[in-house]
Short mmCIF file of C-alpha atoms and ligand atoms in Angstrom, two decimals:
data_model
loop_
_atom_site.label_atom_id
_atom_site.label_comp_id
_atom_site.label_asym_id
_atom_site.label_seq_id
_atom_site.Cartn_x
_atom_site.Cartn_y
_atom_site.Cartn_z
CA MET A 1 11.17 15.41 33.08
CA ASN A 2 8.44 15.76 35.67
CA ARG A 3 6.35 12.68 34.86
CA ASP A 4 7.17 8.98 34.80
CA ARG A 5 4.98 8.03 31.84
CA ILE A 6 4.54 9.88 28.56
CA PRO A 7 1.15 9.06 26.98
CA VAL A 8 0.83 8.70 23.23
CA CYS A 9 -1.65 11.56 23.25
CA GLU A 10 -3.81 13.61 25.61
CA PRO A 11 -6.04 16.65 25.13
CA LEU A 12 -4.88 20.19 25.90
CA LEU A 13 -7.77 22.17 27.33
CA GLY A 14 -6.05 25.44 27.99
CA GLY A 15 -8.59 28.15 27.12
CA ASN A 16 -12.27 28.88 27.84
CA GLU A 17 -13.38 25.24 27.90
CA LEU A 18 -14.36 25.12 31.58
CA LYS A 19 -15.97 28.57 31.53
CA TYR A 20 -18.21 27.68 28.59
CA VAL A 21 -19.14 24.22 29.92
CA VAL A 22 -20.07 25.72 33.30
CA ASP A 23 -22.19 28.30 31.48
CA ALA A 24 -23.97 25.54 29.52
CA VAL A 25 -24.69 23.65 32.75
CA GLU A 26 -25.74 26.72 34.72
CA THR A 27 -28.14 27.86 32.01
CA GLY A 28 -29.55 24.35 31.60
CA TRP A 29 -28.69 24.18 27.88
CA ILE A 30 -27.09 20.78 27.68
CA SER A 31 -28.81 19.25 24.62
CA SER A 32 -28.08 20.12 21.01
CA SER A 33 -30.36 23.15 21.17
CA GLY A 34 -27.93 25.43 23.02
CA ARG A 35 -26.17 28.44 21.53
CA TYR A 36 -22.67 26.91 21.64
CA VAL A 37 -23.56 24.47 18.86
CA THR A 38 -24.38 27.28 16.42
CA GLU A 39 -21.42 29.39 17.57
CA PHE A 40 -19.03 26.48 17.23
CA GLU A 41 -20.38 25.71 13.74
CA ASN A 42 -20.02 29.34 12.64
CA VAL A 43 -16.53 29.80 14.04
CA PHE A 44 -15.33 26.47 12.64
CA ALA A 45 -16.75 27.26 9.17
CA ASP A 46 -14.89 30.61 9.31
CA TYR A 47 -11.73 28.83 10.41
CA CYS A 48 -11.92 26.64 7.29
CA GLY A 49 -12.87 29.60 5.08
CA ALA A 50 -16.12 27.78 4.23
CA GLU A 51 -19.76 28.87 4.22
CA HIS A 52 -21.36 26.19 6.38
CA ALA A 53 -20.56 23.70 9.13
CA VAL A 54 -22.81 21.09 10.74
CA ALA A 55 -21.73 19.63 14.09
CA THR A 56 -22.17 15.91 14.79
CA CYS A 57 -21.56 13.59 17.74
CA ASN A 58 -18.40 12.00 16.28
CA GLY A 59 -16.26 11.86 13.15
CA THR A 60 -17.51 8.48 11.94
CA VAL A 61 -21.09 9.73 11.70
CA ALA A 62 -19.83 12.99 10.16
CA LEU A 63 -18.45 10.83 7.33
CA HIS A 64 -21.74 8.95 7.01
CA LEU A 65 -23.77 12.17 7.01
CA MET A 66 -21.48 13.63 4.33
CA LEU A 67 -22.01 10.58 2.10
CA VAL A 68 -25.79 10.61 2.63
CA ALA A 69 -25.99 14.34 1.80
CA ALA A 70 -23.98 13.64 -1.36
CA GLY A 71 -26.56 11.02 -2.37
CA ILE A 72 -24.21 8.03 -2.12
CA GLY A 73 -26.14 4.76 -1.75
CA PRO A 74 -26.56 1.13 -2.80
CA GLY A 75 -24.97 0.31 -6.15
CA ASP A 76 -22.38 3.11 -5.86
CA GLU A 77 -18.64 2.76 -5.36
CA VAL A 78 -16.44 5.20 -3.49
CA ILE A 79 -12.65 5.21 -3.84
CA LEU A 80 -10.56 5.71 -0.71
CA PRO A 81 -7.04 4.91 0.48
CA SER A 82 -6.31 1.46 1.88
CA PHE A 83 -4.15 3.14 4.54
CA THR A 84 -6.73 4.82 6.76
CA MET A 85 -8.84 4.32 9.86
CA ALA A 86 -11.65 1.78 9.39
CA SER A 87 -14.26 4.50 9.99
CA SER A 88 -13.59 5.91 6.50
CA ALA A 89 -14.55 2.61 4.85
CA PHE A 90 -17.29 1.73 7.36
CA ALA A 91 -19.11 5.02 6.67
CA ILE A 92 -19.27 4.07 2.99
CA CYS A 93 -20.65 0.63 3.94
CA TYR A 94 -23.37 2.25 6.11
CA THR A 95 -24.83 3.84 2.95
CA GLY A 96 -24.98 0.50 1.11
CA ALA A 97 -22.21 1.63 -1.28
CA LYS A 98 -18.92 -0.26 -1.74
CA PRO A 99 -15.55 1.08 -0.66
CA VAL A 100 -12.80 0.53 -3.26
CA PHE A 101 -9.23 0.73 -2.02
CA VAL A 102 -6.15 2.41 -3.47
CA ASP A 103 -2.67 1.93 -2.01
CA ALA A 104 -0.71 4.71 -0.30
CA ASP A 105 2.10 6.77 -1.79
CA PRO A 106 5.42 5.61 -0.28
CA GLU A 107 6.52 9.16 0.54
CA THR A 108 3.43 11.09 1.63
CA TRP A 109 1.54 7.98 2.90
CA ASN A 110 -1.63 9.50 1.37
CA ILE A 111 -3.67 7.93 -1.44
CA ASP A 112 -1.40 7.23 -4.43
CA THR A 113 -3.06 9.38 -7.09
CA GLY A 114 -1.28 7.45 -9.86
CA LEU A 115 -3.30 4.35 -8.91
CA ILE A 116 -6.76 5.92 -8.70
CA GLU A 117 -7.87 5.80 -12.34
CA GLU A 118 -7.45 2.04 -12.70
CA LYS A 119 -10.00 1.62 -9.86
CA ILE A 120 -12.68 3.82 -11.46
CA GLY A 121 -15.61 1.88 -12.96
CA PRO A 122 -19.10 2.63 -14.25
CA THR A 123 -20.59 2.85 -10.73
CA THR A 124 -17.86 4.95 -9.13
CA ARG A 125 -19.47 8.10 -7.71
CA ALA A 126 -16.86 9.72 -5.50
CA ILE A 127 -13.28 9.83 -4.25
CA MET A 128 -12.75 10.09 -0.50
CA PRO A 129 -9.22 11.41 0.07
CA VAL A 130 -7.92 11.11 3.64
CA HIS A 131 -5.32 13.66 4.74
CA ILE A 132 -3.33 11.13 6.72
CA PHE A 133 -1.91 12.35 10.04
CA GLY A 134 -2.73 15.93 8.99
CA ASN A 135 -0.74 15.85 5.74
CA PRO A 136 -2.71 17.28 2.78
CA CYS A 137 -3.21 14.97 -0.21
CA ASP A 138 -2.25 15.86 -3.77
CA VAL A 139 -5.45 17.85 -4.21
CA ASP A 140 -4.79 19.17 -7.75
CA GLU A 141 -4.24 15.68 -9.09
CA ILE A 142 -7.36 14.35 -7.32
CA ARG A 143 -9.40 17.25 -8.75
CA LYS A 144 -8.15 16.51 -12.27
CA ILE A 145 -9.22 12.88 -12.00
CA ALA A 146 -12.56 13.77 -10.39
CA GLU A 147 -13.37 16.31 -13.11
CA LYS A 148 -12.39 13.94 -15.90
CA HIS A 149 -14.66 11.17 -14.55
CA GLN A 150 -17.34 13.47 -13.06
CA LEU A 151 -16.82 12.26 -9.52
CA LEU A 152 -17.50 14.03 -6.26
CA ILE A 153 -14.66 14.68 -3.82
CA LEU A 154 -15.74 13.89 -0.26
CA ASP A 155 -12.86 14.59 2.09
CA ASP A 156 -12.02 12.72 5.27
CA ALA A 157 -10.15 15.45 7.14
CA ALA A 158 -10.70 13.76 10.51
CA GLU A 159 -7.00 14.25 11.30
CA ALA A 160 -6.34 17.49 9.45
CA HIS A 161 -7.98 20.57 11.04
CA GLY A 162 -6.36 23.69 9.63
CA ALA A 163 -4.12 21.79 7.18
CA GLU A 164 -3.47 23.77 4.00
CA TYR A 165 -2.93 22.95 0.35
CA ARG A 166 -1.60 25.93 -1.64
CA GLY A 167 -2.90 28.28 1.05
CA VAL A 168 -6.41 26.77 1.13
CA ARG A 169 -7.58 24.98 4.25
CA THR A 170 -9.30 21.63 4.62
CA GLY A 171 -13.02 22.22 4.44
CA MET A 172 -12.44 24.07 1.15
CA LEU A 173 -10.54 21.34 -0.71
CA ALA A 174 -13.55 19.15 -1.59
CA ASP A 175 -17.29 19.26 -2.23
CA ILE A 176 -17.94 18.26 1.37
CA THR A 177 -15.47 17.58 4.21
CA ALA A 178 -15.82 15.62 7.44
CA PHE A 179 -13.76 16.23 10.60
CA SER A 180 -13.35 14.38 13.91
CA PHE A 181 -12.94 16.02 17.32
CA PHE A 182 -12.01 12.85 19.22
CA ALA A 183 -9.89 13.52 22.32
CA ASN A 184 -6.57 12.91 20.55
CA LYS A 185 -7.24 15.36 17.69
CA ASN A 186 -5.54 18.76 17.34
CA ILE A 187 -8.92 20.34 18.17
CA THR A 188 -11.18 18.25 20.38
CA THR A 189 -14.60 18.06 21.99
CA GLY A 190 -13.91 14.65 23.60
CA GLU A 191 -16.21 12.97 21.10
CA GLY A 192 -17.47 15.00 18.17
CA GLY A 193 -17.37 15.73 14.49
CA MET A 194 -18.22 18.37 11.89
CA VAL A 195 -19.24 18.38 8.25
CA VAL A 196 -18.21 21.44 6.25
CA THR A 197 -19.36 22.62 2.82
CA SER A 198 -19.91 25.83 0.89
CA ASP A 199 -22.85 24.38 -1.05
CA SER A 200 -26.24 25.43 0.31
CA VAL A 201 -28.06 22.34 -1.02
CA TYR A 202 -25.65 19.98 0.74
CA TYR A 203 -25.91 22.16 3.83
CA SER A 204 -29.69 21.74 3.99
CA LYS A 205 -29.40 18.00 3.52
CA LEU A 206 -26.75 17.72 6.23
CA ARG A 207 -29.00 19.52 8.74
CA TYR A 208 -32.06 17.54 7.67
CA TYR A 209 -30.52 14.07 7.93
CA ARG A 210 -28.62 14.92 11.14
CA ASN A 211 -31.88 15.67 12.93
CA VAL A 212 -33.98 12.56 12.13
CA CYS A 213 -35.35 14.28 9.01
CA PHE A 214 -37.53 16.72 10.90
CA PRO A 215 -38.68 19.34 8.36
CA LEU A 216 -36.11 22.18 8.35
CA ASP A 217 -36.96 25.62 9.67
CA ALA A 218 -40.65 24.71 10.02
CA PRO A 219 -42.96 24.30 13.02
CA ARG A 220 -42.34 20.95 14.73
CA VAL A 221 -44.67 18.29 13.33
CA TYR A 222 -43.89 14.62 13.74
CA ARG A 223 -43.99 13.79 10.07
CA HIS A 224 -40.79 12.43 8.49
CA ASP A 225 -40.51 12.09 4.72
CA ASP A 226 -37.15 10.27 4.86
CA ILE A 227 -35.26 8.04 7.26
CA GLY A 228 -32.81 10.19 9.15
CA PHE A 229 -30.34 9.93 12.00
CA ASN A 230 -29.78 11.50 15.37
CA TYR A 231 -26.19 12.64 14.81
CA ARG A 232 -26.55 15.89 16.79
CA MET A 233 -23.75 17.30 18.96
CA SER A 234 -24.65 18.37 22.50
CA ASN A 235 -24.19 21.93 23.72
CA LEU A 236 -21.71 20.63 26.33
CA HIS A 237 -19.43 19.23 23.64
CA ALA A 238 -19.86 22.32 21.49
CA ALA A 239 -18.90 24.51 24.46
CA ILE A 240 -15.55 22.71 24.58
CA GLY A 241 -15.28 22.90 20.78
CA LEU A 242 -15.83 26.66 20.68
CA ALA A 243 -13.09 27.18 23.26
CA GLN A 244 -10.78 24.89 21.28
CA VAL A 245 -11.32 26.55 17.95
CA GLU A 246 -10.69 29.98 19.53
CA ARG A 247 -7.11 28.74 20.00
CA ALA A 248 -6.94 26.46 16.96
CA ASP A 249 -3.84 28.00 15.42
CA PHE A 250 -2.03 27.91 18.75
CA TYR A 251 -2.76 24.17 19.16
CA ARG A 252 -1.85 23.55 15.51
CA ASP A 253 1.48 25.37 15.87
CA LEU A 254 2.37 23.31 18.95
CA ARG A 255 1.89 20.08 16.94
CA ILE A 256 3.97 21.45 14.06
CA ARG A 257 6.70 22.63 16.46
CA ASN A 258 6.86 19.23 18.20
CA ASN A 259 7.09 17.43 14.87
CA LYS A 260 10.06 19.64 14.02
CA TYR A 261 11.78 18.71 17.29
CA TYR A 262 11.37 15.02 16.41
CA ARG A 263 12.59 15.47 12.85
CA ASP A 264 15.60 17.54 13.93
CA ARG A 265 16.72 14.72 16.21
CA LEU A 266 15.74 11.63 14.19
CA THR A 267 15.86 12.37 10.45
CA SER A 268 19.59 11.71 10.22
CA ILE A 269 19.37 8.36 12.04
CA PRO A 270 19.75 5.51 9.52
CA GLY A 271 16.61 3.39 9.33
CA VAL A 272 14.16 6.02 10.61
CA SER A 273 11.81 7.65 8.12
CA PHE A 274 9.02 10.20 8.35
CA GLN A 275 6.05 11.07 6.16
CA LYS A 276 6.92 13.58 3.44
CA THR A 277 4.98 16.83 3.14
CA ARG A 278 4.54 18.18 -0.40
CA ASP A 279 5.85 21.68 -1.22
CA GLY A 280 3.12 24.26 -0.76
CA SER A 281 1.28 22.19 1.85
CA CYS A 282 0.91 22.74 5.57
CA ASN A 283 0.94 19.41 7.41
CA VAL A 284 -0.63 19.93 10.85
CA CYS A 285 1.21 16.91 12.25
CA TRP A 286 -1.65 15.29 14.14
CA MET A 287 0.53 12.29 14.94
CA ASN A 288 4.28 11.83 14.78
CA ALA A 289 4.60 8.52 12.97
CA ILE A 290 7.93 6.95 12.05
CA VAL A 291 8.84 3.84 10.10
CA ILE A 292 11.75 1.64 11.15
CA ASP A 293 13.84 -0.16 8.54
CA LYS A 294 15.27 -2.98 10.67
CA ASN A 295 18.29 -3.55 8.42
CA ALA A 296 19.44 0.06 8.51
CA PHE A 297 18.37 0.69 12.12
CA GLY A 298 19.63 -2.60 13.54
CA ARG A 299 16.45 -3.28 15.56
CA THR A 300 12.91 -4.17 14.56
CA ARG A 301 9.97 -1.83 15.03
CA ASP A 302 8.66 -4.07 17.82
CA GLU A 303 12.01 -4.01 19.64
CA VAL A 304 11.98 -0.21 19.55
CA ILE A 305 8.42 -0.12 20.88
CA ALA A 306 9.32 -2.53 23.73
CA TYR A 307 12.38 -0.42 24.61
CA LEU A 308 10.28 2.75 24.73
CA ILE A 309 7.57 1.14 26.86
CA ALA A 310 10.23 0.06 29.37
CA ALA A 311 11.32 3.71 29.50
CA GLY A 312 7.75 4.90 30.25
CA ILE A 313 7.01 6.04 26.71
CA GLU A 314 3.67 4.99 25.18
CA THR A 315 3.39 4.32 21.47
CA ARG A 316 0.68 3.06 19.12
CA LEU A 317 0.74 0.92 15.99
CA LEU A 318 -0.31 2.40 12.65
CA PHE A 319 -3.52 1.40 10.84
CA THR A 320 -4.00 -2.08 9.41
CA GLY A 321 -4.97 -1.73 5.73
CA MET A 322 -8.60 -1.83 4.68
CA HIS A 323 -7.86 -4.83 2.43
CA LYS A 324 -6.83 -6.77 5.57
CA GLN A 325 -10.05 -6.08 7.51
CA PRO A 326 -12.19 -9.23 7.99
CA SER A 327 -15.26 -7.01 8.41
CA LEU A 328 -14.83 -5.46 4.97
CA ALA A 329 -14.12 -8.81 3.31
CA LYS A 330 -17.32 -10.17 4.92
CA HIS A 331 -19.17 -7.11 3.63
CA GLY A 332 -18.21 -8.10 0.07
CA CYS A 333 -15.42 -5.58 -0.57
CA ASP A 334 -12.75 -6.56 -3.03
CA CYS A 335 -9.81 -7.25 -0.70
CA GLY A 336 -7.68 -8.96 -3.35
CA GLY A 337 -4.76 -7.32 -5.08
CA SER A 338 -1.64 -5.99 -3.45
CA TYR A 339 -1.15 -2.95 -1.29
CA PRO A 340 2.58 -3.06 -0.57
CA VAL A 341 2.96 0.46 0.80
CA THR A 342 0.07 0.08 3.22
CA ASP A 343 1.44 -3.30 4.35
CA TRP A 344 4.91 -1.79 4.81
CA LEU A 345 3.51 1.04 6.95
CA THR A 346 1.44 -1.38 9.05
CA ALA A 347 4.38 -3.73 9.62
CA ASN A 348 7.10 -1.18 10.34
CA GLY A 349 5.51 2.05 11.51
CA PHE A 350 4.30 3.40 14.84
CA TYR A 351 3.29 6.66 16.50
CA LEU A 352 5.52 8.46 18.92
CA PRO A 353 3.89 10.54 21.67
CA SER A 354 2.16 13.44 19.93
CA ALA A 355 0.13 15.53 22.39
CA SER A 356 0.20 19.31 21.87
CA SER A 357 1.31 19.61 25.52
CA LEU A 358 4.62 17.76 24.97
CA ASN A 359 7.69 19.88 25.51
CA GLU A 360 11.18 19.88 24.01
CA GLU A 361 12.70 18.16 27.05
CA GLU A 362 10.25 15.26 26.79
CA ILE A 363 10.82 14.91 23.06
CA ASN A 364 14.58 14.91 23.63
CA TYR A 365 14.13 12.15 26.21
CA ILE A 366 12.08 10.07 23.74
CA CYS A 367 14.66 10.61 20.98
CA ASP A 368 17.53 9.76 23.37
CA LYS A 369 15.81 6.43 24.09
CA ILE A 370 15.40 5.68 20.38
CA VAL A 371 19.09 6.39 19.75
CA GLU A 372 20.06 4.38 22.85
CA CYS A 373 17.97 1.40 21.67
CA ARG A 374 19.82 1.41 18.36
CA SER A 375 23.25 1.27 19.96
CA MET A 376 22.38 -1.41 22.53
C1 PLP H 1 -9.00 9.13 9.15
C2 PLP H 1 -10.08 9.02 10.17
N1 PLP H 1 -11.35 9.01 9.76
C3 PLP H 1 -12.37 8.93 10.64
C4 PLP H 1 -12.15 8.87 11.99
C5 PLP H 1 -13.32 8.69 12.93
O1 PLP H 1 -13.49 9.73 13.84
P1 PLP H 1 -14.20 9.43 15.26
O2 PLP H 1 -13.26 8.65 16.09
O3 PLP H 1 -14.46 10.82 15.80
O4 PLP H 1 -15.47 8.71 14.99
C6 PLP H 1 -10.84 8.89 12.47
C7 PLP H 1 -10.57 8.83 13.92
O5 PLP H 1 -9.49 8.90 14.40
C8 PLP H 1 -9.77 8.97 11.54
O6 PLP H 1 -8.51 8.97 11.94
#
């Protein structure tokens, strides 16, 4: 190993990123008006197999923009998993709607589709599935429920660029889909997001609300019929994004390969479990998360983390459930009820280093330390 600390994640900027950023700077196009924004949107839409993509300045606002374009607002409820990043729930709160939580499935760690219907009420408008750690949800089951109750499907694919369900990529698995390009994502712009849809009405609304509700495709007059947002992505960020998406499958395959290295070494170790991928799905393995069963493993999750830190290996805890967030309780969300799978993941799980740039030697070192910790 040629480094003394392995970070939990870091970006891999191995293609045309610098060339395109230099071009943006040299030509003076550094705002959202430059050509890289449109090119990035077009290439990313193609990558998803979708008609349209709208770039934003991060994934949280991409979620908000998606909800606004879908007409979600005060008095509405949106169902989402309790095991997710707070941004998913916060974006619903921004619209004035209420997030309603559903526990995770113990195997896939995605929303437990068997628990969705009991949370549907007269004001439920949409389901927001989250493809956790890049693992596609049970899309057919979610579609069945959505059709039966006439709900929209608004995907949070922040962690799942290029993930596939029965050969169809994220971006095409819902009415509208939001992505994040934060620095730790499989495809990154540092900070950034994208909203993808094949519906031209949603597409117009996404562009309209992203740009402070300036009239679309019309001469610039400072008259605004609605309250909009400045959620635009800069040409500098889009320059990085275009270079990233040019090599999207390469970056994706590195993540999948590294996940396989981890699983090959750790699956047989008693007390270590991984997220399960459904047959017919392509999990893009954004993060390599494991759960430690202290009885079978002989050490607690926190002891393993401390052992790894001492060996120069960074880790990160998994999400705390939405039902445990003081902010959401204060906002009036129903945080009662039990979410045992989410609580189990929060208490016993953590991420191992997951950057695309990790190599087999480093992963072997990490796995050696986990095995060593067990036999101490
Ligand atoms: C599931 C999920 N949704 C939304 C987001 C928010 O994206 P961003 O950090 O780009 O705002 C993240 C970020 O990691 C995420 O994991």
